[in-house]
XYZ file of C-alpha atoms in Angstrom:
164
model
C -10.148 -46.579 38.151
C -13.668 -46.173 38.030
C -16.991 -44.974 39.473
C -18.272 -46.939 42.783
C -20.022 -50.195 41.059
C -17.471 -50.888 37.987
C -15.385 -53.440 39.757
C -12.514 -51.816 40.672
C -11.869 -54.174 43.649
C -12.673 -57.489 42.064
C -10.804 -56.759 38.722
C -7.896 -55.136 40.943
C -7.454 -58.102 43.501
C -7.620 -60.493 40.355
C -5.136 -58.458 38.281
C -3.193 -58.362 41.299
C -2.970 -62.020 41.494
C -2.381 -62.564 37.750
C 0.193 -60.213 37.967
C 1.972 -61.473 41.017
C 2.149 -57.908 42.677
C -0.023 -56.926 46.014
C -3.074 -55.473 45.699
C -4.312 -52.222 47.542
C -8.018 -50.644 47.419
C -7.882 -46.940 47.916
C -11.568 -47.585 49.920
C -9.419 -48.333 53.089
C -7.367 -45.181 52.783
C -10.041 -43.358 53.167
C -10.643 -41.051 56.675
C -13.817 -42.313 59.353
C -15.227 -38.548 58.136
C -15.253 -39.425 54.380
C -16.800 -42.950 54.816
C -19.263 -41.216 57.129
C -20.298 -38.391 55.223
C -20.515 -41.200 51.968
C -22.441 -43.624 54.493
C -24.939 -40.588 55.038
C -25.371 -40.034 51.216
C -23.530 -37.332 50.237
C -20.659 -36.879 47.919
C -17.225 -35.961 48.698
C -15.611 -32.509 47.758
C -12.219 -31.843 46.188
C -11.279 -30.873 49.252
C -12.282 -33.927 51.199
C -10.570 -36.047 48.801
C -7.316 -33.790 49.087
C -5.771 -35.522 52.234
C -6.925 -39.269 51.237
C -5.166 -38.307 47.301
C -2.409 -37.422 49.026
C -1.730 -40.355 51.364
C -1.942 -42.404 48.248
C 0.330 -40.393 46.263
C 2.834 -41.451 48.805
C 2.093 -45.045 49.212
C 2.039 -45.526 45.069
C 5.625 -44.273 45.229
C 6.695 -46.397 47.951
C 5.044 -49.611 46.350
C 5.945 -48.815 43.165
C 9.795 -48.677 44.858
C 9.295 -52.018 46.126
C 8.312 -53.497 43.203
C 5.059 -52.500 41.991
C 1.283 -52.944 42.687
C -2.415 -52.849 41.749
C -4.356 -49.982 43.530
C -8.415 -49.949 43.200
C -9.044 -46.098 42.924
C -11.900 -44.106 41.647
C -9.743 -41.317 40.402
C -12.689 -39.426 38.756
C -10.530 -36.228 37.534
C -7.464 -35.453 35.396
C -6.571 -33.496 38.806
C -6.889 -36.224 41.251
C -4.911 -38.433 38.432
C -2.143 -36.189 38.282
C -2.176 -36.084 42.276
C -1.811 -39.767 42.499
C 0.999 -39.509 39.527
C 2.706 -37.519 41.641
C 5.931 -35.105 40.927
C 7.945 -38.287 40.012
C 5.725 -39.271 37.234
C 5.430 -42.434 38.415
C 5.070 -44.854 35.618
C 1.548 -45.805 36.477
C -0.934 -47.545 33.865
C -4.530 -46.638 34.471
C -7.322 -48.733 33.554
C -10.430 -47.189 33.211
C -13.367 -49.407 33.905
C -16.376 -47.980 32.144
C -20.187 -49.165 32.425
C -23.846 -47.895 31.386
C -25.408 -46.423 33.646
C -27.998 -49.047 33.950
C -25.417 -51.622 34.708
C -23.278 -49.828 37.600
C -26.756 -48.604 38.800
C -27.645 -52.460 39.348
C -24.568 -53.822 40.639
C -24.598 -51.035 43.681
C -28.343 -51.801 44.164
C -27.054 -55.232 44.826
C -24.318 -54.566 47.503
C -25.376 -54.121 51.193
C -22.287 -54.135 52.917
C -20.232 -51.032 51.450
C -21.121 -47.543 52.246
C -21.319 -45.910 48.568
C -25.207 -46.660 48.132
C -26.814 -46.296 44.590
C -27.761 -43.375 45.446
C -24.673 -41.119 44.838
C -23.376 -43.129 41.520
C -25.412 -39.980 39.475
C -22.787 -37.807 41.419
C -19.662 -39.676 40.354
C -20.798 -40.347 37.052
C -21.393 -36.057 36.999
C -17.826 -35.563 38.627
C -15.990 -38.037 36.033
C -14.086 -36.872 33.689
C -13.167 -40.074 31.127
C -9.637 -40.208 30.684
C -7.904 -40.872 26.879
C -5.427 -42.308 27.822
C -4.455 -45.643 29.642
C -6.470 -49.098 28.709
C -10.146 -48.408 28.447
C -12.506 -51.457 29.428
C -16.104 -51.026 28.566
C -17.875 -53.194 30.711
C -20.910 -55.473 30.300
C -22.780 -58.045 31.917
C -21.905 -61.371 29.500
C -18.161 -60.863 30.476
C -16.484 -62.829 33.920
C -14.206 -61.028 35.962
C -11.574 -63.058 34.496
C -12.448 -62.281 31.271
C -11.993 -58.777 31.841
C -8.488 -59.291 33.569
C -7.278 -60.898 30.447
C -8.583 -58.023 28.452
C -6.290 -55.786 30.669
C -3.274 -58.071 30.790
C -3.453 -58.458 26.858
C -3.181 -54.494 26.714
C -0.762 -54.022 29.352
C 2.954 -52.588 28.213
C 5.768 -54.975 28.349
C 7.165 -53.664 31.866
C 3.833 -53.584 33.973
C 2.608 -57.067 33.068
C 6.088 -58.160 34.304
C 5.996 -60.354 37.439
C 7.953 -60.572 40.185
């Protein structure tokens, strides 16, 4: 979990593969109205994200049935964390990838083929709400993606670094 820019999808789809489990980003869950209003600039509401929470609510309990998984999600607040925990409790582990400012501002200055612009990281960074709890990863540029997956898998509890 993360703001847009802190490598949710390239951390997740290599912990994915480190951890032998599929790997799901929460991006492609998302409704043609949300990526269009975030295409146009403009932040999503609670209530936009409500449906999209909810749909992966669902699917974390059905791939966590199956076997587990790795799911790239922004998750900015405790309330949109418990949604995704769900009723069951699911026994999810969040990591919480964490950046300056300066450095997610850069990396979303240099994508031009995703819809969440540089623009609108001063809104999620406003809407976040750091969790204490879970593995924290403070990012920075001298570190590979690889490096940072072996940060998480080092930190990981006995059962989730299990593989299949």
């Amino acid at each position: 979990m993360g703001v847009s820019g802190s490598g949710k999808t390239t951390i997740g789809e290599l912990l994915a593969q480190q951890l032998g489990r599929p790997f799901y980003d929460g991006d492609d869950y998302h409704s043609a109205a949300n990526v269009a209003k975030m295409a146009a600039g403009n932040p999503l509401t609670d209530a936009d994200r409500h449906d999209w929470l909810a749909t992966l609510a669902a699917h974390l309990g059905e791939w966590e049935a199956a076997g587990g998984a790795v799911l790239a999600c922004s998750a900015l607040k405790e309330t949109y964390r418990q949604t995704l925990q769900g009723g069951e409790q699911l026994p999810l582990t969040w990591v919480f990838l964490d950046g300056s400012h300066e450095l997610l501002e850069k990396r979303l200055e240099g994508r031009h083929d995703h819809y969440m612009k540089a623009s609108m990281l001063d809104s999620q960074l406003a809407t976040l709400e750091k969790p204490t709890y879970g593995i924290h990863i403070e990012l920075t540029n001298s570190e590979t993606p690889e490096q940072v997956v072996a940060r998480i898998v080092a930190q990981l509890p006995a059962r989730a670094s299990q593989t299949h």
